[in-house]
Coordinates of C-alpha atoms in Angstrom, one line a residue:
X150 CA -3.8 -42.2 -56.6
X151 CA -7.0 -44.3 -55.9
X152 CA -9.7 -44.2 -58.5
X153 CA -13.3 -44.0 -57.1
X154 CA -16.2 -45.3 -59.4
X155 CA -19.4 -43.5 -58.0
X156 CA -22.6 -45.0 -58.9
X157 CA -25.4 -42.3 -58.1
X158 CA -28.4 -40.5 -59.1
X159 CA -29.4 -37.0 -58.0
X160 CA -32.8 -38.1 -57.2
X161 CA -32.0 -40.5 -54.8
X162 CA -32.5 -39.5 -51.0
X163 CA -30.1 -42.3 -50.1
X164 CA -27.5 -41.2 -52.2
X165 CA -28.2 -37.3 -50.8
X166 CA -28.0 -38.5 -47.2
X167 CA -24.5 -39.8 -47.6
X168 CA -23.2 -36.5 -48.8
X169 CA -21.6 -35.7 -45.5
X170 CA -19.4 -38.9 -45.9
X171 CA -18.0 -38.0 -49.3
X172 CA -17.4 -34.6 -48.0
X173 CA -15.1 -36.2 -45.4
X174 CA -13.7 -38.1 -48.0
X175 CA -12.9 -35.2 -50.0
X176 CA -11.3 -33.5 -47.0
X177 CA -9.3 -36.2 -45.7
X178 CA -7.7 -37.3 -49.0
X179 CA -8.3 -34.6 -51.8
X180 CA -6.5 -35.3 -54.8
X181 CA -5.4 -38.9 -53.7
X182 CA -8.8 -40.1 -54.8
X183 CA -9.8 -39.4 -58.5
X184 CA -13.4 -39.6 -59.0
X185 CA -15.4 -41.0 -61.9
X186 CA -19.1 -40.2 -61.4
X187 CA -21.6 -42.6 -63.0
X188 CA -25.4 -41.9 -63.5
X189 CA -27.6 -44.7 -62.6
X190 CA -30.7 -43.3 -64.3
X191 CA -33.2 -44.7 -61.6
X192 CA -36.4 -43.9 -63.5
X193 CA -36.8 -42.8 -66.9
X194 CA -40.3 -41.4 -66.2
X195 CA -42.4 -40.4 -63.2
X196 CA -44.7 -43.4 -63.8
X197 CA -42.2 -45.8 -62.8
X198 CA -42.5 -44.6 -59.3
X199 CA -46.3 -44.2 -59.5
X200 CA -46.7 -47.8 -60.8
X201 CA -44.7 -48.7 -57.3
X202 CA -47.3 -46.9 -55.3
X203 CA -45.5 -43.5 -54.7
X204 CA -47.4 -40.3 -54.5
X205 CA -46.4 -36.6 -53.9
X206 CA -47.5 -36.9 -50.3
X207 CA -45.7 -40.2 -49.6
X208 CA -42.5 -38.8 -51.0
X209 CA -42.8 -35.7 -49.0
X210 CA -43.3 -37.7 -46.0
X211 CA -40.2 -39.9 -46.7
X212 CA -38.2 -37.0 -47.0
X213 CA -39.1 -35.9 -43.5
X214 CA -37.8 -39.5 -42.4
X215 CA -34.6 -38.7 -44.1
X216 CA -33.9 -35.5 -42.0
X217 CA -32.4 -37.5 -39.0
X218 CA -29.3 -38.5 -41.4
X219 CA -28.4 -35.0 -41.3
X220 CA -29.0 -33.3 -44.9
X221 CA -31.3 -30.4 -45.5
X222 CA -34.8 -31.5 -46.7
X223 CA -38.1 -29.5 -47.4
X224 CA -41.5 -31.2 -47.4
X225 CA -43.5 -29.1 -49.7
X226 CA -45.3 -31.9 -51.6
X227 CA -44.6 -31.5 -55.4
X228 CA -47.6 -31.5 -58.0
X229 CA -46.5 -34.7 -59.3
X230 CA -43.9 -37.6 -59.2
X231 CA -40.9 -37.0 -61.4
X232 CA -38.4 -39.3 -63.1
X233 CA -34.6 -38.7 -63.0
X234 CA -33.5 -39.5 -66.5
X235 CA -33.3 -35.7 -67.7
X236 CA -31.1 -34.7 -64.7
X237 CA -28.8 -37.5 -64.9
X238 CA -28.4 -36.7 -68.7
X239 CA -27.9 -33.1 -67.8
X240 CA -24.9 -34.2 -65.5
X241 CA -23.5 -36.6 -68.4
X242 CA -23.5 -33.5 -70.8
X243 CA -21.6 -31.5 -68.0
X244 CA -19.2 -34.4 -67.4
X245 CA -18.6 -34.4 -71.0
X246 CA -18.1 -30.8 -71.6
X247 CA -17.2 -29.0 -68.2
X248 CA -16.1 -31.9 -65.9
X249 CA -14.3 -29.5 -63.4
X250 CA -17.9 -27.9 -62.6
X251 CA -19.7 -31.8 -62.5
X252 CA -19.6 -32.3 -58.6
X253 CA -21.0 -28.9 -58.1
X254 CA -23.7 -29.5 -60.6
X255 CA -24.7 -32.7 -59.4
X256 CA -25.0 -31.2 -55.7
X257 CA -27.1 -28.3 -57.0
X258 CA -29.7 -31.0 -58.8
X259 CA -29.6 -32.7 -55.4
X260 CA -30.6 -29.4 -53.7
X261 CA -33.3 -28.8 -55.9
X262 CA -34.7 -32.4 -55.6
X263 CA -34.8 -32.2 -51.9
X264 CA -34.9 -28.7 -50.7
X265 CA -37.5 -27.4 -53.2
X266 CA -40.7 -28.8 -54.9
X267 CA -39.5 -28.0 -58.4
X268 CA -40.5 -30.7 -61.2
X269 CA -36.8 -31.7 -61.6
X270 CA -37.4 -33.8 -64.8
X271 CA -38.5 -30.5 -66.5
X272 CA -35.6 -28.6 -68.2
X273 CA -37.0 -25.4 -66.8
X274 CA -36.6 -26.7 -63.4
X275 CA -33.0 -28.1 -64.3
X276 CA -32.1 -24.8 -65.3
X277 CA -33.2 -23.1 -62.0
X278 CA -31.2 -25.7 -60.1
X279 CA -28.2 -25.5 -62.1
X280 CA -28.0 -21.6 -62.1
X281 CA -26.3 -21.8 -58.6
X282 CA -23.3 -23.3 -60.1
X283 CA -20.6 -20.6 -60.7
X284 CA -19.1 -20.8 -64.1
X285 CA -21.4 -23.5 -65.6
X286 CA -22.8 -23.2 -69.0
X287 CA -26.5 -24.1 -68.1
X288 CA -28.1 -23.5 -71.5
X289 CA -25.3 -25.6 -73.0
X290 CA -26.1 -28.5 -70.2
X291 CA -29.6 -28.6 -70.6
X292 CA -29.8 -28.1 -74.4
X293 CA -28.0 -31.4 -74.8
X294 CA -29.8 -33.7 -72.9
X295 CA -31.5 -35.2 -75.9
X296 CA -28.4 -35.2 -78.4
X297 CA -27.9 -38.5 -79.8
X298 CA -24.1 -38.7 -78.6
X299 CA -25.3 -37.7 -75.0
X300 CA -28.1 -40.4 -75.0
X301 CA -25.2 -43.0 -76.0
X302 CA -23.0 -41.7 -73.4
X303 CA -26.0 -42.0 -70.9
X304 CA -27.0 -45.4 -71.8
X305 CA -23.5 -46.5 -71.3
X306 CA -23.7 -45.4 -67.7
X307 CA -26.9 -47.1 -67.2
X308 CA -25.4 -50.4 -68.6
X309 CA -22.3 -49.9 -66.3
X310 CA -24.7 -49.3 -63.3
X311 CA -26.6 -52.7 -64.2
X312 CA -23.4 -54.7 -63.9
X313 CA -23.7 -55.7 -60.1
X314 CA -24.5 -59.5 -60.7
X315 CA -22.2 -61.6 -58.7
X316 CA -20.3 -58.5 -56.9
X317 CA -19.9 -58.1 -53.2
X318 CA -22.5 -55.3 -53.6
X319 CA -25.0 -58.0 -54.5
X320 CA -23.7 -60.4 -51.9
X321 CA -24.3 -57.8 -49.3
X322 CA -27.9 -57.1 -50.2
X323 CA -27.0 -53.8 -51.4
X324 CA -28.0 -54.2 -55.1
X325 CA -31.3 -53.8 -56.5
X326 CA -33.3 -55.3 -59.5
X327 CA -36.2 -52.8 -60.0
X328 CA -36.0 -52.6 -63.6
X329 CA -34.5 -56.0 -64.4
X330 CA -30.6 -56.4 -64.2
X331 CA -28.8 -56.2 -60.9
X332 CA -27.6 -52.9 -60.3
X333 CA -25.6 -51.0 -58.0
X334 CA -27.7 -48.8 -55.7
X335 CA -27.2 -45.0 -55.0
X336 CA -24.4 -44.5 -53.7
X337 CA -21.9 -47.1 -54.2
X338 CA -18.4 -46.5 -54.4
X339 CA -15.7 -48.8 -55.9
X340 CA -12.2 -48.1 -54.9
X341 CA -9.5 -49.4 -57.5
X342 CA -5.8 -49.1 -58.0
X343 CA -3.7 -48.9 -61.1
X344 CA -2.4 -52.5 -60.3
X345 CA -6.2 -53.9 -60.4
X346 CA -7.0 -54.1 -56.7
X347 CA -10.5 -53.3 -56.1
X348 CA -12.7 -52.8 -52.9
X349 CA -16.6 -52.2 -53.0
X350 CA -18.8 -50.3 -50.8
X351 CA -22.1 -50.9 -52.3
X352 CA -25.2 -48.9 -51.3
X353 CA -25.4 -46.9 -48.1
X354 CA -22.5 -47.4 -46.1
X355 CA -21.0 -45.5 -43.2
X356 CA -18.0 -43.3 -43.5
X357 CA -15.6 -45.6 -41.8
X358 CA -16.3 -48.5 -44.5
X359 CA -15.0 -46.1 -47.1
X360 CA -12.0 -44.9 -45.0
X361 CA -11.3 -48.6 -44.3
X362 CA -11.0 -49.3 -48.3
X363 CA -9.0 -46.2 -48.9
X364 CA -6.4 -47.1 -46.2
X365 CA -6.4 -50.7 -47.0
X366 CA -5.6 -50.0 -50.8
X367 CA -2.8 -47.4 -49.9
X368 CA -2.0 -47.0 -46.4
X369 CA 0.6 -44.3 -47.5
X370 CA -1.9 -41.9 -48.8
X371 CA -1.7 -38.5 -47.3
X372 CA -4.8 -38.2 -44.9
X373 CA -5.8 -34.9 -43.5
X374 CA -6.9 -34.5 -39.8
X375 CA -9.6 -32.4 -38.1
X376 CA -8.9 -28.6 -38.9
X377 CA -8.1 -26.1 -36.2
X378 CA -10.6 -23.4 -37.8
X379 CA -14.0 -24.2 -39.6
X380 CA -13.3 -21.6 -42.2
X381 CA -10.6 -24.0 -43.5
X382 CA -13.6 -26.4 -44.5
X383 CA -15.4 -23.4 -46.0
X384 CA -12.4 -22.5 -48.2
X385 CA -11.9 -26.3 -49.1
X386 CA -15.6 -26.3 -50.3
X387 CA -16.2 -22.8 -52.3
X388 CA -19.6 -24.1 -53.4
X389 CA -20.8 -24.5 -49.8
X390 CA -21.5 -27.2 -47.3
X391 CA -24.2 -28.1 -45.0
X392 CA -23.9 -28.2 -41.1
X393 CA -24.0 -32.1 -41.1
X394 CA -21.2 -31.9 -43.7
X395 CA -19.1 -29.5 -41.7
X396 CA -19.8 -31.6 -38.5
X397 CA -18.5 -34.8 -40.4
X398 CA -15.2 -33.1 -41.4
X399 CA -15.0 -31.8 -37.7
X400 CA -15.6 -35.3 -36.1
X401 CA -12.5 -37.3 -34.8
X402 CA -12.3 -41.1 -35.3
X403 CA -14.8 -43.0 -33.8
X404 CA -16.7 -39.7 -32.9
X405 CA -19.9 -39.1 -34.4
X406 CA -20.7 -35.7 -35.9
X407 CA -21.9 -32.9 -33.5
X408 CA -24.3 -30.9 -35.4
X409 CA -24.9 -28.1 -32.7
X410 CA -21.2 -27.8 -32.1
X411 CA -20.4 -27.4 -35.7
X412 CA -23.3 -24.9 -36.2
X413 CA -22.0 -22.8 -33.2
X414 CA -18.4 -22.5 -35.0
X415 CA -20.5 -21.8 -38.3
X416 CA -22.8 -19.0 -36.7
X417 CA -19.6 -17.3 -35.0
X418 CA -17.8 -17.4 -38.5
X419 CA -20.7 -15.7 -40.0
X420 CA -21.1 -13.2 -37.3
X421 CA -17.4 -12.0 -37.8
X422 CA -17.8 -12.0 -41.7
X423 CA -15.8 -15.1 -42.5
X424 CA -18.7 -17.1 -43.6
X425 CA -21.9 -16.8 -45.4
X426 CA -25.3 -18.7 -44.6
X427 CA -27.8 -19.6 -47.2
X428 CA -31.1 -20.9 -46.0
X429 CA -31.5 -24.5 -47.6
X430 CA -34.5 -27.0 -46.6
X431 CA -34.7 -27.2 -42.8
X432 CA -31.0 -26.2 -42.3
X433 CA -28.5 -24.1 -44.5
X434 CA -25.7 -24.0 -46.9
X435 CA -22.4 -22.5 -45.6
X436 CA -19.8 -21.0 -47.9
X437 CA -16.8 -18.7 -47.4
X438 CA -17.6 -15.1 -47.2

């Protein structure tokens, strides 16, 4: 068992663009990896981004530039720039009370951020984004975001995320100091073992970097290969996966993802009633039928 500390934020397009790598890690190592998701809290208020020169138009254009990395994006400008703190606090509440639904909720908020124009620091918009998560008590999660114990847990996350001074992440130039302390950027993965060994893959890294970390820490960990049938991937991720995520799982070692080939397989699965396609941004979310 390897523990993975995942520093992230649902409002970071870099973290969102790395989703195919996490999906591939989940596929390859499954329960051999024990995940702990730590919310960075990139911006308490949208004004922090505005002060750095961000605008709704500039943000929408940046989303278009991220499309080449494979995840679905929409480019309808928002009415205003939003902060990430309320969504992060909702996720901390879910981690406290429904941890089995945390990762699905995290992805739902990412989809809200990058494939809709919802104002994602508005509790009403957070409710809309989380409504897609089966079995989640949305009202409890959103209703807790201002609770005192929740605030304390969120601030603990923020402090842990801002402890990157002197780490390999900082040495590699993958840390940031946008609000003072040296912090881990989204997404950063820290891999550790029970005997205290640790490897860092800070900031945006390729899948191969994560795979090397895992195998160096425990070369005996079972590693699942490329599936024979695309529906095996859909059954492993019942909350849905994007075309690029499927392509990343299907890619053999040292081969890049082939989105067109993956989509062809998914289209065939949908045509034969084995898959369901939901439009998402400029792409789709695929799930088992």
